mmCIF file of C-alpha atoms in Angstrom:
data_model
loop_
_atom_site.group_PDB
_atom_site.id
_atom_site.type_symbol
_atom_site.label_atom_id
_atom_site.label_comp_id
_atom_site.label_asym_id
_atom_site.label_seq_id
_atom_site.Cartn_x
_atom_site.Cartn_y
_atom_site.Cartn_z
ATOM 1 C CA UNK B 1 24.648 18.476 21.483
ATOM 2 C CA UNK B 2 21.759 21.084 20.547
ATOM 3 C CA UNK B 3 23.180 21.691 17.064
ATOM 4 C CA UNK B 4 23.122 17.751 16.469
ATOM 5 C CA UNK B 5 19.725 17.657 18.100
ATOM 6 C CA UNK B 6 18.647 20.315 15.488
ATOM 7 C CA UNK B 7 20.097 18.331 12.448
ATOM 8 C CA UNK B 8 18.254 15.267 13.566
ATOM 9 C CA UNK B 9 14.977 17.103 13.940
ATOM 10 C CA UNK B 10 15.554 18.705 10.436
ATOM 11 C CA UNK B 11 16.362 15.270 9.072
ATOM 12 C CA UNK B 12 13.324 13.665 10.503
ATOM 13 C CA UNK B 13 11.224 16.373 8.971
ATOM 14 C CA UNK B 14 12.845 15.973 5.583
ATOM 15 C CA UNK B 15 12.570 12.203 5.633
ATOM 16 C CA UNK B 16 8.765 12.616 6.912
ATOM 17 C CA UNK B 17 8.223 14.674 3.847
ATOM 18 C CA UNK B 18 9.965 12.199 1.670
ATOM 19 C CA UNK B 19 12.472 15.035 0.486
ATOM 20 C CA UNK B 20 15.331 13.597 -1.716
ATOM 21 C CA UNK B 21 18.692 13.803 -0.046
ATOM 22 C CA UNK B 22 17.365 13.448 3.454
ATOM 23 C CA UNK B 23 19.948 11.791 5.719
ATOM 24 C CA UNK B 24 20.090 10.007 8.970
ATOM 25 C CA UNK B 25 22.555 11.732 11.595
ATOM 26 C CA UNK B 26 24.258 9.861 14.203
ATOM 27 C CA UNK B 27 23.954 11.297 17.498
ATOM 28 C CA UNK B 28 27.471 12.134 18.425
ATOM 29 C CA UNK B 29 28.368 14.143 21.652
ATOM 30 C CA UNK B 30 31.604 16.119 21.532
ATOM 31 C CA UNK B 31 32.025 16.159 25.298
ATOM 32 C CA UNK B 32 33.941 13.571 27.237
ATOM 33 C CA UNK B 33 31.442 13.738 30.072
ATOM 34 C CA UNK B 34 28.406 11.399 30.134
ATOM 35 C CA UNK B 35 25.058 12.998 28.724
ATOM 36 C CA UNK B 36 22.742 14.402 31.352
ATOM 37 C CA UNK B 37 19.633 13.176 31.750
ATOM 38 C CA UNK B 38 17.662 15.883 29.669
ATOM 39 C CA UNK B 39 20.391 15.454 26.933
ATOM 40 C CA UNK B 40 19.415 11.581 26.851
ATOM 41 C CA UNK B 41 15.637 12.256 26.861
ATOM 42 C CA UNK B 42 16.110 14.896 24.070
ATOM 43 C CA UNK B 43 18.162 12.305 22.005
ATOM 44 C CA UNK B 44 15.460 9.695 22.593
ATOM 45 C CA UNK B 45 12.775 11.792 21.731
ATOM 46 C CA UNK B 46 14.639 12.751 18.215
ATOM 47 C CA UNK B 47 15.530 9.075 17.778
ATOM 48 C CA UNK B 48 11.581 8.229 18.100
ATOM 49 C CA UNK B 49 10.658 11.256 15.757
ATOM 50 C CA UNK B 50 13.164 9.908 13.097
ATOM 51 C CA UNK B 51 12.030 6.332 13.513
ATOM 52 C CA UNK B 52 8.349 7.554 13.054
ATOM 53 C CA UNK B 53 9.433 9.583 10.006
ATOM 54 C CA UNK B 54 11.132 6.853 8.336
ATOM 55 C CA UNK B 55 8.223 4.532 9.062
ATOM 56 C CA UNK B 56 5.945 7.018 7.332
ATOM 57 C CA UNK B 57 8.341 7.353 4.470
ATOM 58 C CA UNK B 58 8.239 3.395 4.153
ATOM 59 C CA UNK B 59 4.488 3.552 4.163
ATOM 60 C CA UNK B 60 4.436 6.035 1.411
ATOM 61 C CA UNK B 61 6.652 3.783 -0.791
ATOM 62 C CA UNK B 62 4.320 0.733 0.018
ATOM 63 C CA UNK B 63 1.238 2.648 -0.764
ATOM 64 C CA UNK B 64 2.622 3.560 -4.174
ATOM 65 C CA UNK B 65 3.597 -0.226 -4.772
ATOM 66 C CA UNK B 66 0.157 -1.301 -3.471
ATOM 67 C CA UNK B 67 -1.599 1.026 -5.793
ATOM 68 C CA UNK B 68 0.705 -0.301 -8.718
ATOM 69 C CA UNK B 69 -0.419 -3.686 -7.875
ATOM 70 C CA UNK B 70 -4.018 -2.709 -8.049
ATOM 71 C CA UNK B 71 -3.575 -0.980 -11.299
ATOM 72 C CA UNK B 72 -2.476 -4.458 -12.552
ATOM 73 C CA UNK B 73 -5.865 -5.815 -11.677
ATOM 74 C CA UNK B 74 -7.621 -2.632 -13.260
ATOM 75 C CA UNK B 75 -5.588 -3.002 -16.387
ATOM 76 C CA UNK B 76 -6.574 -6.631 -16.808
ATOM 77 C CA UNK B 77 -10.248 -5.738 -16.682
ATOM 78 C CA UNK B 78 -10.032 -2.957 -18.952
ATOM 79 C CA UNK B 79 -8.057 -5.080 -21.566
ATOM 80 C CA UNK B 80 -10.186 -8.250 -20.755
ATOM 81 C CA UNK B 81 -7.093 -10.296 -20.304
ATOM 82 C CA UNK B 82 -6.623 -12.166 -17.064
ATOM 83 C CA UNK B 83 -2.799 -12.311 -17.873
ATOM 84 C CA UNK B 84 -2.423 -8.720 -17.298
ATOM 85 C CA UNK B 85 -3.983 -9.077 -13.796
ATOM 86 C CA UNK B 86 -2.628 -12.374 -12.560
ATOM 87 C CA UNK B 87 0.631 -10.816 -11.318
ATOM 88 C CA UNK B 88 -1.239 -8.785 -8.774
ATOM 89 C CA UNK B 89 -2.544 -11.826 -6.960
ATOM 90 C CA UNK B 90 -0.961 -14.581 -4.700
ATOM 91 C CA UNK B 91 -1.243 -18.089 -6.204
ATOM 92 C CA UNK B 92 -3.661 -19.067 -3.346
ATOM 93 C CA UNK B 93 -5.820 -15.857 -3.571
ATOM 94 C CA UNK B 94 -9.759 -16.148 -3.056
ATOM 95 C CA UNK B 95 -12.606 -14.278 -4.441
ATOM 96 C CA UNK B 96 -16.171 -13.840 -2.918
ATOM 97 C CA UNK B 97 -19.069 -11.761 -3.750
ATOM 98 C CA UNK B 98 -22.274 -11.148 -5.429
ATOM 99 C CA UNK B 99 -22.901 -10.708 -9.127
ATOM 100 C CA UNK B 100 -26.834 -9.585 -9.048
ATOM 101 C CA UNK B 101 -28.384 -12.334 -6.997
ATOM 102 C CA UNK B 102 -25.594 -15.058 -7.627
ATOM 103 C CA UNK B 103 -22.881 -15.709 -5.099
ATOM 104 C CA UNK B 104 -19.542 -15.892 -7.086
ATOM 105 C CA UNK B 105 -16.542 -17.471 -4.902
ATOM 106 C CA UNK B 106 -13.822 -19.923 -4.534
ATOM 107 C CA UNK B 107 -10.271 -19.777 -5.921
ATOM 108 C CA UNK B 108 -9.035 -16.523 -7.851
ATOM 109 C CA UNK B 109 -8.865 -18.526 -11.122
ATOM 110 C CA UNK B 110 -12.694 -18.103 -11.234
ATOM 111 C CA UNK B 111 -12.074 -14.500 -11.669
ATOM 112 C CA UNK B 112 -9.527 -14.990 -14.287
ATOM 113 C CA UNK B 113 -11.797 -17.423 -16.195
ATOM 114 C CA UNK B 114 -14.749 -14.807 -15.729
ATOM 115 C CA UNK B 115 -12.720 -11.978 -17.012
ATOM 116 C CA UNK B 116 -11.504 -13.849 -19.962
ATOM 117 C CA UNK B 117 -15.031 -14.711 -20.821
ATOM 118 C CA UNK B 118 -16.269 -11.267 -20.185
ATOM 119 C CA UNK B 119 -14.251 -9.301 -22.622
ATOM 120 C CA UNK B 120 -12.639 -5.940 -22.442
ATOM 121 C CA UNK B 121 -14.348 -3.175 -20.085
ATOM 122 C CA UNK B 122 -12.650 -0.500 -22.161
ATOM 123 C CA UNK B 123 -14.809 2.348 -20.514
ATOM 124 C CA UNK B 124 -13.928 1.195 -16.810
ATOM 125 C CA UNK B 125 -13.617 4.042 -14.487
ATOM 126 C CA UNK B 126 -11.743 3.296 -11.306
ATOM 127 C CA UNK B 127 -10.820 5.127 -7.966
ATOM 128 C CA UNK B 128 -8.713 3.819 -5.105
ATOM 129 C CA UNK B 129 -10.892 5.008 -2.272
ATOM 130 C CA UNK B 130 -8.521 3.794 0.607
ATOM 131 C CA UNK B 131 -5.262 1.883 1.422
ATOM 132 C CA UNK B 132 -4.683 1.117 5.096
ATOM 133 C CA UNK B 133 -1.171 -0.496 5.886
ATOM 134 C CA UNK B 134 -0.135 -2.198 8.955
ATOM 135 C CA UNK B 135 3.260 -3.731 8.790
ATOM 136 C CA UNK B 136 3.233 -6.549 6.209
ATOM 137 C CA UNK B 137 -0.753 -6.248 5.710
ATOM 138 C CA UNK B 138 -2.953 -4.020 3.859
ATOM 139 C CA UNK B 139 -6.388 -3.517 2.723
ATOM 140 C CA UNK B 140 -7.697 -1.505 -0.176
ATOM 141 C CA UNK B 141 -11.040 -0.370 -1.155
ATOM 142 C CA UNK B 142 -11.462 0.132 -4.888
ATOM 143 C CA UNK B 143 -14.484 1.770 -6.648
ATOM 144 C CA UNK B 144 -15.181 0.494 -10.118
ATOM 145 C CA UNK B 145 -17.711 1.712 -12.421
ATOM 146 C CA UNK B 146 -19.078 0.364 -15.923
ATOM 147 C CA UNK B 147 -17.204 -3.041 -15.706
ATOM 148 C CA UNK B 148 -18.842 -4.153 -18.869
ATOM 149 C CA UNK B 149 -22.280 -2.629 -17.241
ATOM 150 C CA UNK B 150 -21.510 -3.554 -13.637
ATOM 151 C CA UNK B 151 -20.767 -1.191 -10.598
ATOM 152 C CA UNK B 152 -18.336 -2.693 -7.900
ATOM 153 C CA UNK B 153 -16.993 -1.979 -4.752
ATOM 154 C CA UNK B 154 -14.021 -4.192 -4.240
ATOM 155 C CA UNK B 155 -12.217 -4.901 -0.914
ATOM 156 C CA UNK B 156 -8.815 -6.269 -1.114
ATOM 157 C CA UNK B 157 -6.872 -7.762 1.468
ATOM 158 C CA UNK B 158 -3.150 -7.856 0.516
ATOM 159 C CA UNK B 159 -0.016 -9.284 2.130
ATOM 160 C CA UNK B 160 3.799 -8.283 1.511
ATOM 161 C CA UNK B 161 5.424 -11.519 0.886
ATOM 162 C CA UNK B 162 9.157 -12.009 -0.463
ATOM 163 C CA UNK B 163 9.248 -8.186 -0.720
ATOM 164 C CA UNK B 164 6.292 -7.701 -2.956
ATOM 165 C CA UNK B 165 2.488 -6.879 -2.269
ATOM 166 C CA UNK B 166 0.161 -9.469 -3.482
ATOM 167 C CA UNK B 167 -3.707 -9.573 -3.209
ATOM 168 C CA UNK B 168 -4.648 -12.527 -1.054
ATOM 169 C CA UNK B 169 -8.456 -12.016 -1.108
ATOM 170 C CA UNK B 170 -11.166 -9.926 -2.966
ATOM 171 C CA UNK B 171 -14.514 -9.496 -1.712
ATOM 172 C CA UNK B 172 -17.055 -7.501 -3.572
#
């Protein structure tokens, strides 16, 4: 039982680090006697640790997918072509924020129209400052400098729907 426990703890650590080849080991007792309370608690602790490690591994994968989705938005800004950024957004997405003293807001199509008319932001610099994930929702803070002379801090709300992360709202 202790050997199995060590294997589960090792595998939980591998899964937490995201090492390839990590595996999940079933807790099997070679004894015919029922497990003691202590063994049961040890197995419960290992099961919880493994579950948390797998959750962190999934979150790391989600983080990469979210960053790739945000990169589609950035690429569309650099090229000045909204067709490149559209796949990052949910069809019902919205946008709100200020460009100078003017409030810009409404359906996301407004961003696409502005981007197409604004032209390429070839010298755009970007930094994903934060990604926060909770289940099927996420928030992203993106710092942008020199979007055709503008500096923006974008805050995105994202939703994982049909297995894909999509931007639901952009506030800047």
